[in-house]
Amino acid sequence: MPFITTRDGSQIFYKDWGSGQPIVFSHGWPLSADDWDHQMLFFLAQGFRVIAHDRRGHGRSTQTWTGNEMDTYADDLAELTAALDLKGAVHVGHSTGGGEVARYLGRHGTQRVAKAVLIGAVPPLMLKTEANPGGLPLDVFDGIRAGVAANRAEFYRDITLPFYGYNRPGAKVSEGIRQHWWLQGMMGGIKAHYDCVKAFSETDFTEDLKKIDVPTLVMHGDDDQIVPIGASAPRSAQLVKGAQLKIYPGLPHGLCATHPDIVNADLLAFIKS
C-alpha cells in the first residue's frame, strides 16, 4: 500500500488512481479515505486522477500521539501534494476535511491548486463564542469526547443516525452505510480521534478563508445535524471571495453517501465550469 512518511516520521496512507486533472479528497472525522468511495469511482470514470489519504491517526495511517491538530493536518496534506507533484488540483473537503482544506490553502497557498470545494464543512468556526454566537456550546464537544472515551464503539454506532439523517421520520435507513462508517471509525486511533474533536470544533478558519484566491464551491445540507448550517456554509461563502454557495433542502451531513448522484453531478459541473 502507498504511504508517505512525514517530517515527524508519521506514515500517511493514500490512494492515487487514474490520470488527468487531480482531485484530492479530505475526509471527515473519524473516518478514512474510504468515505469517498462514491466520488472516487465516479470521477475516475470521468477521466480524472483521484487521490484520497487517511488523515494521521485515522484509517491506515499512523495512530499518532501528537500532531492531531489543523496545522499539522494541513502540513501533512502539503507534503502529500508535494510528494505526488500535483499541479492544477481540485481540493474537496468534507466536514473536518473541509477545515483541513481551508487551513492547507491558508497556510501553504494555492500554487498547486485550481479550485476548492467545502462540503458540510466545519469552517469558519464551530464553537460558540462571543464573536461567533451562532456556534455550538462547548458542552456539545465535551459530550463527543466523553462518548469517545467511555465507549467509542457504541458511540460511533449511535452517531451514524444523525450523521445520515436516519433519525428523521420516514428516513430510509441503510445499515450498510452505517456499518461502513463504524468500520472506518474503529480503524483509527482513539487518542487521535479524541484530540481531533478540539481541532474541528475550536479552530478558527476565518483568516484561512479570506486567503483563498481560487474558485470555491461551498455545499451544505440544510438538515445537517452535525455541522449546523447557520454558523457554517453561508459565512464561509461570504469570507471566500467569489465563492459559490449551494444549499440542499432536507439533506443531512453525510450527503456524499446518501445522495451521491446529486453531489457528484454538482461537483462535476463546478470542476468543468
Coordinates of N, CA and C in Angstrom, one line a residue, residues 33-236:
A33 N -10.1 7.6 4.0 CA -10.3 7.8 2.6 C -11.4 7.0 2.0
D34 N -11.8 5.9 2.6 CA -12.8 5.1 2.1 C -14.2 5.8 2.1
D35 N -14.3 6.9 2.9 CA -15.6 7.6 2.9 C -15.9 8.3 1.5
W36 N -14.9 8.3 0.7 CA -15.0 8.9 -0.6 C -15.3 7.9 -1.7
D37 N -15.7 6.7 -1.4 CA -15.8 5.6 -2.4 C -16.7 6.1 -3.6
H38 N -17.9 6.7 -3.3 CA -18.8 7.1 -4.3 C -18.2 8.1 -5.3
Q39 N -17.4 9.0 -4.7 CA -16.8 10.1 -5.5 C -15.6 9.6 -6.3
M40 N -14.8 8.8 -5.6 CA -13.5 8.3 -6.3 C -13.9 7.5 -7.5
L41 N -14.8 6.6 -7.4 CA -15.2 5.8 -8.6 C -15.8 6.6 -9.7
F42 N -16.7 7.5 -9.3 CA -17.4 8.3 -10.3 C -16.4 9.2 -11.1
F43 N -15.5 9.9 -10.4 CA -14.6 10.8 -11.1 C -13.5 10.1 -11.8
L44 N -13.1 8.9 -11.3 CA -12.2 8.0 -12.1 C -12.8 7.7 -13.5
A45 N -14.1 7.4 -13.5 CA -14.7 7.0 -14.7 C -14.9 8.3 -15.6
Q46 N -14.8 9.5 -15.0 CA -15.0 10.7 -15.8 C -13.6 11.2 -16.4
G47 N -12.5 10.4 -16.1 CA -11.2 10.7 -16.7 C -10.3 11.6 -15.8
F48 N -10.7 11.6 -14.5 CA -9.8 12.4 -13.6 C -8.9 11.5 -12.8
R49 N -7.8 12.1 -12.3 CA -6.9 11.4 -11.3 C -7.5 11.7 -9.9
V50 N -7.8 10.6 -9.2 CA -8.4 10.8 -7.9 C -7.4 10.3 -6.8
I51 N -7.3 11.2 -5.7 CA -6.4 10.9 -4.6 C -7.1 11.2 -3.3
A52 N -7.0 10.3 -2.4 CA -7.5 10.5 -1.1 C -6.6 9.8 -0.1
H53 N -6.4 10.5 1.1 CA -5.5 10.0 2.1 C -6.2 9.8 3.4
D54 N -5.7 8.9 4.3 CA -6.2 8.8 5.6 C -5.4 9.8 6.5
R55 N -6.2 10.7 7.1 CA -5.5 11.7 8.0 C -4.7 11.0 9.1
R56 N -3.7 11.6 9.5 CA -2.9 11.0 10.6 C -3.8 10.6 11.8
G57 N -3.6 9.4 12.3 CA -4.4 8.9 13.4 C -5.7 8.3 13.0
H58 N -6.0 8.3 11.7 CA -7.2 7.8 11.1 C -6.9 6.6 10.1
G59 N -7.8 5.7 10.0 CA -7.7 4.7 8.9 C -6.4 3.9 9.0
R60 N -5.7 3.8 7.9 CA -4.4 3.0 7.9 C -3.2 3.9 8.1
S61 N -3.3 5.1 8.4 CA -2.2 6.0 8.7 C -1.7 5.7 10.2
T62 N -0.6 6.2 10.5 CA 0.0 6.0 11.9 C -1.0 6.6 12.9
Q63 N -1.2 5.8 14.0 CA -2.0 6.2 15.1 C -1.2 7.1 16.0
T64 N -1.2 8.4 15.6 CA -0.3 9.3 16.2 C -0.7 9.8 17.6
W65 N 0.3 10.0 18.4 CA 0.1 10.5 19.8 C 0.0 12.1 19.7
T66 N 0.8 12.7 18.8 CA 0.9 14.1 18.7 C 0.6 14.6 17.3
G67 N 0.5 15.9 17.1 CA 0.2 16.4 15.8 C -1.2 16.3 15.3
N68 N -2.1 16.0 16.2 CA -3.5 15.8 15.9 C -4.3 17.2 15.9
E69 N -3.8 18.1 15.1 CA -4.4 19.5 15.1 C -4.3 20.0 13.7
M70 N -5.0 21.1 13.4 CA -5.2 21.5 12.0 C -3.9 21.9 11.3
D71 N -3.0 22.6 12.0 CA -1.7 23.0 11.3 C -1.0 21.8 10.8
T72 N -0.9 20.7 11.6 CA -0.2 19.5 11.2 C -1.0 18.8 10.1
Y73 N -2.3 18.7 10.2 CA -3.1 18.1 9.2 C -2.8 18.8 7.8
A74 N -2.8 20.1 7.8 CA -2.5 20.9 6.6 C -1.1 20.6 6.1
D75 N -0.1 20.5 7.0 CA 1.2 20.3 6.6 C 1.4 18.9 6.0
D76 N 0.7 17.9 6.6 CA 0.7 16.5 6.0 C 0.1 16.5 4.6
L77 N -1.0 17.3 4.4 CA -1.6 17.4 3.1 C -0.6 18.0 2.1
A78 N 0.1 19.1 2.6 CA 1.1 19.7 1.7 C 2.2 18.8 1.3
E79 N 2.7 18.0 2.3 CA 3.7 17.0 2.0 C 3.2 16.0 1.0
L80 N 2.0 15.6 1.1 CA 1.4 14.6 0.1 C 1.4 15.2 -1.3
T81 N 0.9 16.4 -1.4 CA 0.8 17.1 -2.7 C 2.1 17.3 -3.3
A82 N 3.1 17.6 -2.5 CA 4.5 17.8 -3.0 C 5.1 16.5 -3.4
A83 N 4.9 15.4 -2.7 CA 5.4 14.1 -3.0 C 4.9 13.6 -4.3
L84 N 3.6 13.9 -4.6 CA 3.0 13.5 -5.8 C 3.1 14.5 -6.9
D85 N 3.7 15.7 -6.6 CA 4.0 16.8 -7.5 C 2.7 17.2 -8.2
L86 N 1.6 17.4 -7.4 CA 0.3 17.7 -8.0 C 0.3 19.2 -8.5
K87 N -0.3 19.4 -9.6 CA -0.5 20.7 -10.2 C -1.9 20.9 -10.7
G88 N -2.5 22.0 -10.5 CA -3.9 22.3 -11.0 C -4.9 21.4 -10.3
A89 N -4.7 21.1 -9.1 CA -5.5 20.1 -8.4 C -6.8 20.8 -7.9
V90 N -7.9 20.0 -7.8 CA -9.1 20.4 -7.1 C -9.1 19.8 -5.8
H91 N -9.2 20.6 -4.7 CA -9.3 20.0 -3.3 C -10.7 20.0 -2.8
V92 N -11.1 18.9 -2.4 CA -12.5 18.7 -1.9 C -12.4 18.2 -0.5
G93 N -13.1 18.9 0.4 CA -13.0 18.5 1.8 C -14.4 18.4 2.4
H94 N -14.7 17.3 3.1 CA -16.0 17.2 3.8 C -15.8 17.3 5.3
S95 N -16.6 18.1 5.9 CA -16.7 18.2 7.4 C -15.3 18.6 7.9
T96 N -14.7 17.8 8.8 CA -13.3 18.2 9.3 C -12.4 18.3 8.1
G97 N -12.6 17.5 7.0 CA -11.7 17.7 5.8 C -11.8 19.0 5.2
G98 N -13.0 19.6 5.3 CA -13.2 21.0 4.8 C -12.3 22.0 5.6
G99 N -12.2 21.8 6.9 CA -11.2 22.6 7.7 C -9.8 22.3 7.2
E100 N -9.5 21.1 7.0 CA -8.1 20.7 6.5 C -7.8 21.4 5.2
V101 N -8.7 21.4 4.3 CA -8.5 22.1 3.0 C -8.3 23.6 3.2
A102 N -9.2 24.2 4.0 CA -9.1 25.6 4.3 C -7.8 26.0 4.9
R103 N -7.3 25.2 5.9 CA -6.0 25.5 6.5 C -4.9 25.3 5.6
Y104 N -5.0 24.2 4.8 CA -3.9 24.0 3.8 C -3.8 25.1 2.8
L105 N -4.9 25.7 2.3 CA -4.8 26.8 1.4 C -4.3 28.0 2.1
G106 N -4.8 28.3 3.3 CA -4.4 29.4 4.0 C -2.9 29.4 4.5
R107 N -2.4 28.2 4.7 CA -1.1 28.0 5.3 C 0.0 27.8 4.2
H108 N -0.4 27.2 3.1 CA 0.5 26.8 2.0 C 0.2 27.5 0.7
G109 N -0.8 28.2 0.6 CA -1.1 28.9 -0.7 C -1.8 28.0 -1.7
T110 N -2.0 28.6 -2.9 CA -2.8 27.9 -3.9 C -1.9 27.6 -5.2
Q111 N -0.6 27.6 -5.1 CA 0.2 27.4 -6.2 C -0.1 26.1 -7.0
R112 N -0.4 25.1 -6.2 CA -0.7 23.8 -6.8 C -2.2 23.5 -7.0
V113 N -3.0 24.5 -6.8 CA -4.5 24.3 -6.7 C -5.2 25.1 -7.7
A114 N -6.2 24.5 -8.3 CA -7.1 25.1 -9.3 C -8.4 25.6 -8.7
K115 N -9.0 24.7 -7.9 CA -10.3 25.0 -7.3 C -10.4 24.3 -6.0
A116 N -11.4 24.8 -5.2 CA -11.6 24.2 -3.9 C -13.1 24.0 -3.6
V117 N -13.5 22.9 -2.9 CA -14.9 22.6 -2.6 C -14.9 22.3 -1.1
L118 N -15.9 22.9 -0.4 CA -16.1 22.6 1.0 C -17.5 22.0 1.1
I119 N -17.6 20.8 1.6 CA -18.9 20.1 1.7 C -19.2 19.8 3.2
G120 N -20.4 20.3 3.7 CA -20.7 20.1 5.1 C -19.6 20.4 6.0
A121 N -18.9 21.5 5.7 CA -17.6 21.7 6.3 C -17.6 22.5 7.6
V122 N -16.6 22.3 8.5 CA -16.6 23.0 9.8 C -16.3 24.4 9.8
P123 N -15.6 25.0 8.8 CA -15.3 26.4 8.8 C -16.6 27.3 8.7
P124 N -16.5 28.5 9.2 CA -15.3 29.2 9.7 C -15.0 28.8 11.2
L125 N -16.0 28.5 12.0 CA -15.7 28.1 13.4 C -17.0 27.4 14.0
M126 N -16.8 26.2 14.5 CA -18.0 25.5 15.1 C -18.4 26.0 16.5
L127 N -17.4 26.3 17.3 CA -17.6 26.6 18.7 C -18.3 28.0 18.9
K128 N -19.2 28.0 19.8 CA -19.9 29.2 20.2 C -19.0 30.1 21.0
T129 N -18.8 31.3 20.6 CA -18.0 32.3 21.3 C -18.8 33.7 21.2
E130 N -18.2 34.7 21.9 CA -18.9 36.0 21.8 C -18.9 36.5 20.4
A131 N -17.8 36.2 19.7 CA -17.7 36.6 18.3 C -18.5 35.7 17.3
N132 N -18.8 34.5 17.8 CA -19.5 33.5 17.0 C -20.7 33.0 17.7
P133 N -21.7 33.8 18.0 CA -22.9 33.4 18.8 C -23.7 32.3 18.2
G134 N -23.6 32.1 16.9 CA -24.4 31.0 16.2 C -23.7 29.6 16.3
G135 N -22.6 29.5 17.0 CA -21.9 28.2 17.1 C -22.5 27.4 18.1
L136 N -21.9 26.2 18.3 CA -22.4 25.2 19.3 C -21.6 25.4 20.6
P137 N -22.3 25.2 21.7 CA -21.6 25.4 23.0 C -20.6 24.3 23.3
L138 N -19.6 24.6 24.1 CA -18.5 23.7 24.4 C -19.0 22.4 24.9
D139 N -20.1 22.3 25.7 CA -20.6 21.1 26.2 C -21.0 20.0 25.2
V140 N -21.3 20.5 24.0 CA -21.6 19.6 22.9 C -20.4 18.8 22.5
F141 N -19.2 19.5 22.5 CA -18.0 18.8 22.1 C -17.4 18.0 23.3
D142 N -17.6 18.5 24.5 CA -17.3 17.7 25.7 C -18.0 16.4 25.7
G143 N -19.3 16.4 25.2 CA -20.1 15.2 25.1 C -19.5 14.2 24.1
I144 N -19.0 14.8 23.0 CA -18.4 13.9 22.0 C -17.2 13.2 22.6
R145 N -16.3 14.0 23.2 CA -15.1 13.5 23.8 C -15.5 12.4 24.9
A146 N -16.5 12.7 25.7 CA -16.9 11.7 26.7 C -17.4 10.4 26.0
G147 N -18.1 10.5 24.9 CA -18.6 9.3 24.2 C -17.4 8.5 23.7
V148 N -16.4 9.2 23.1 CA -15.3 8.5 22.5 C -14.5 7.8 23.6
A149 N -14.3 8.5 24.8 CA -13.5 7.9 25.9 C -14.2 6.8 26.6
A150 N -15.5 6.9 26.7 CA -16.2 5.9 27.5 C -16.5 4.6 26.8
N151 N -17.0 4.7 25.5 CA -17.4 3.5 24.8 C -17.4 3.9 23.3
R152 N -16.2 4.0 22.7 CA -16.1 4.5 21.4 C -16.9 3.7 20.4
A153 N -16.9 2.4 20.5 CA -17.6 1.5 19.6 C -19.1 1.8 19.6
E154 N -19.7 2.0 20.8 CA -21.1 2.2 20.9 C -21.4 3.7 20.4
F155 N -20.6 4.6 20.8 CA -20.8 6.0 20.4 C -20.8 6.1 18.9
Y156 N -19.8 5.5 18.2 CA -19.7 5.5 16.8 C -20.9 4.9 16.1
R157 N -21.4 3.9 16.7 CA -22.6 3.2 16.1 C -23.8 4.2 16.2
D158 N -24.0 4.8 17.3 CA -25.1 5.7 17.5 C -25.1 7.0 16.7
I159 N -23.9 7.5 16.5 CA -23.8 8.8 15.8 C -24.1 8.8 14.3
T160 N -24.1 7.6 13.8 CA -24.4 7.4 12.4 C -25.9 7.8 12.1
L161 N -26.8 7.8 13.1 CA -28.2 8.1 12.9 C -28.3 9.6 12.6
P162 N -27.9 10.5 13.4 CA -28.0 11.9 13.0 C -27.0 12.3 11.8
F163 N -25.9 11.6 11.7 CA -24.9 11.9 10.7 C -25.6 11.8 9.3
Y164 N -26.4 10.7 9.1 CA -27.0 10.5 7.8 C -28.5 10.9 7.8
G165 N -29.0 11.5 8.8 CA -30.4 11.9 8.9 C -31.3 10.7 9.1
Y166 N -30.8 9.6 9.5 CA -31.6 8.4 9.6 C -32.5 8.4 10.9
N167 N -32.4 9.4 11.7 CA -33.3 9.6 12.8 C -34.5 10.5 12.5
R168 N -34.6 10.9 11.2 CA -35.7 11.7 10.8 C -36.9 10.8 10.4
P169 N -38.2 11.2 10.7 CA -39.3 10.4 10.4 C -39.4 10.0 8.9
G170 N -39.6 8.8 8.6 CA -39.7 8.3 7.2 C -38.4 8.1 6.5
A171 N -37.3 8.2 7.2 CA -35.9 8.1 6.6 C -35.8 6.6 6.2
K172 N -35.2 6.4 5.0 CA -34.8 5.0 4.6 C -33.4 4.7 5.0
V173 N -33.3 3.9 6.0 CA -32.0 3.6 6.7 C -31.2 2.6 5.9
S174 N -30.0 2.8 5.6 CA -29.1 1.8 5.0 C -28.1 1.3 6.1
E175 N -28.3 0.1 6.6 CA -27.4 -0.5 7.6 C -26.0 -0.6 7.0
G176 N -25.9 -0.8 5.7 CA -24.6 -0.9 5.1 C -23.8 0.3 5.3
I177 N -24.4 1.5 5.0 CA -23.7 2.8 5.2 C -23.4 3.0 6.6
R178 N -24.3 2.6 7.5 CA -24.0 2.8 9.0 C -22.8 2.0 9.4
Q179 N -22.7 0.7 8.9 CA -21.6 -0.2 9.3 C -20.3 0.3 8.6
H180 N -20.4 0.8 7.4 CA -19.2 1.3 6.8 C -18.6 2.5 7.6
W181 N -19.4 3.3 8.1 CA -19.0 4.5 8.9 C -18.3 3.9 10.2
W182 N -19.0 3.0 10.8 CA -18.4 2.4 12.1 C -17.1 1.7 11.8
L183 N -17.0 1.0 10.7 CA -15.7 0.3 10.4 C -14.6 1.3 10.2
Q184 N -14.9 2.3 9.5 CA -13.8 3.3 9.2 C -13.4 4.0 10.6
G185 N -14.4 4.3 11.4 CA -14.0 4.9 12.7 C -13.2 4.0 13.6
M186 N -13.5 2.8 13.6 CA -12.8 1.9 14.5 C -11.4 1.5 14.0
M187 N -11.1 1.8 12.8 CA -9.8 1.6 12.2 C -8.8 2.6 12.8
G188 N -9.3 3.8 13.2 CA -8.4 4.8 13.7 C -8.0 4.7 15.1
G189 N -7.2 5.6 15.6 CA -6.7 5.6 17.0 C -7.5 6.5 17.9
I190 N -7.8 6.0 19.1 CA -8.7 6.7 20.0 C -8.0 8.0 20.4
K191 N -6.7 8.1 20.6 CA -6.1 9.3 21.1 C -6.2 10.4 20.0
A192 N -5.9 10.0 18.7 CA -6.0 10.9 17.6 C -7.5 11.4 17.4
H193 N -8.4 10.5 17.6 CA -9.8 10.9 17.4 C -10.2 11.8 18.5
Y194 N -9.8 11.5 19.7 CA -10.2 12.4 20.9 C -9.6 13.8 20.7
D195 N -8.3 13.9 20.3 CA -7.7 15.2 20.0 C -8.4 15.9 18.9
C196 N -8.8 15.2 17.9 CA -9.4 15.8 16.7 C -10.7 16.6 17.0
V197 N -11.4 16.2 18.0 CA -12.6 16.9 18.4 C -12.3 18.4 18.6
K198 N -11.2 18.6 19.4 CA -10.8 20.0 19.6 C -10.4 20.7 18.3
A199 N -9.7 20.0 17.5 CA -9.2 20.5 16.2 C -10.4 21.0 15.3
F200 N -11.4 20.1 15.2 CA -12.5 20.5 14.3 C -13.5 21.5 14.9
S201 N -13.5 21.6 16.2 CA -14.5 22.4 16.9 C -14.0 23.8 17.3
E202 N -12.7 23.9 17.6 CA -12.2 25.1 18.2 C -11.3 25.9 17.2
T203 N -10.9 25.3 16.1 CA -10.1 26.0 15.1 C -10.9 27.1 14.4
D204 N -10.4 28.3 14.4 CA -11.0 29.4 13.7 C -10.3 29.5 12.3
F205 N -11.1 29.3 11.2 CA -10.6 29.3 9.9 C -10.9 30.6 9.1
T206 N -11.3 31.6 9.9 CA -11.7 32.9 9.2 C -10.6 33.4 8.3
E207 N -9.4 33.5 8.9 CA -8.3 34.1 8.1 C -7.8 33.2 6.9
D208 N -8.0 31.9 7.1 CA -7.7 31.0 6.0 C -8.6 31.2 4.8
L209 N -9.9 31.3 5.2 CA -10.9 31.5 4.1 C -10.7 32.8 3.3
K210 N -10.3 33.8 4.0 CA -10.0 35.1 3.4 C -8.9 35.0 2.4
K211 N -7.9 34.1 2.6 CA -6.8 34.0 1.7 C -7.0 33.2 0.5
I212 N -8.1 32.4 0.4 CA -8.4 31.6 -0.7 C -8.6 32.4 -2.0
D213 N -7.8 32.2 -3.0 CA -7.9 33.0 -4.2 C -8.2 32.2 -5.5
V214 N -8.8 31.0 -5.3 CA -9.2 30.1 -6.4 C -10.7 30.0 -6.4
P215 N -11.3 29.6 -7.5 CA -12.8 29.4 -7.5 C -13.2 28.3 -6.4
T216 N -14.2 28.7 -5.6 CA -14.5 27.8 -4.5 C -16.0 27.6 -4.5
L217 N -16.4 26.3 -4.2 CA -17.8 25.9 -4.1 C -18.1 25.5 -2.7
V218 N -19.1 26.0 -2.0 CA -19.5 25.6 -0.7 C -20.8 24.9 -0.8
M219 N -20.9 23.6 -0.3 CA -22.1 22.8 -0.4 C -22.5 22.4 1.0
H220 N -23.8 22.4 1.3 CA -24.2 22.1 2.6 C -25.7 21.7 2.6
G221 N -26.0 20.6 3.3 CA -27.4 20.2 3.5 C -28.0 21.1 4.6
D222 N -29.2 21.5 4.4 CA -29.8 22.4 5.5 C -30.4 21.6 6.6
D223 N -30.4 20.3 6.6 CA -30.8 19.5 7.7 C -29.5 18.8 8.3
D224 N -28.4 19.4 8.2 CA -27.1 18.9 8.8 C -27.2 19.0 10.3
Q225 N -27.2 17.9 11.0 CA -27.3 17.8 12.4 C -25.9 17.7 13.1
I226 N -24.9 17.6 12.3 CA -23.5 17.5 12.9 C -22.8 18.9 12.8
V227 N -22.9 19.5 11.6 CA -22.3 20.8 11.4 C -23.5 21.7 11.0
P228 N -24.3 22.3 11.9 CA -25.4 23.1 11.6 C -25.1 24.2 10.6
I229 N -26.0 24.4 9.7 CA -25.7 25.3 8.6 C -25.6 26.8 9.0
G230 N -26.3 27.1 10.1 CA -26.4 28.5 10.5 C -25.1 29.2 10.6
A231 N -24.1 28.6 11.3 CA -22.8 29.2 11.5 C -21.7 28.7 10.6
S232 N -22.1 28.0 9.5 CA -21.0 27.4 8.7 C -21.1 27.9 7.3
A233 N -21.8 27.2 6.4 CA -21.6 27.4 5.0 C -21.9 28.8 4.5
P234 N -23.0 29.5 4.9 CA -23.2 30.9 4.4 C -22.1 31.8 4.8
R235 N -21.6 31.6 6.0 CA -20.5 32.5 6.5 C -19.2 32.2 5.7
S236 N -18.9 30.9 5.5 CA -17.7 30.6 4.7 C -17.8 31.2 3.3

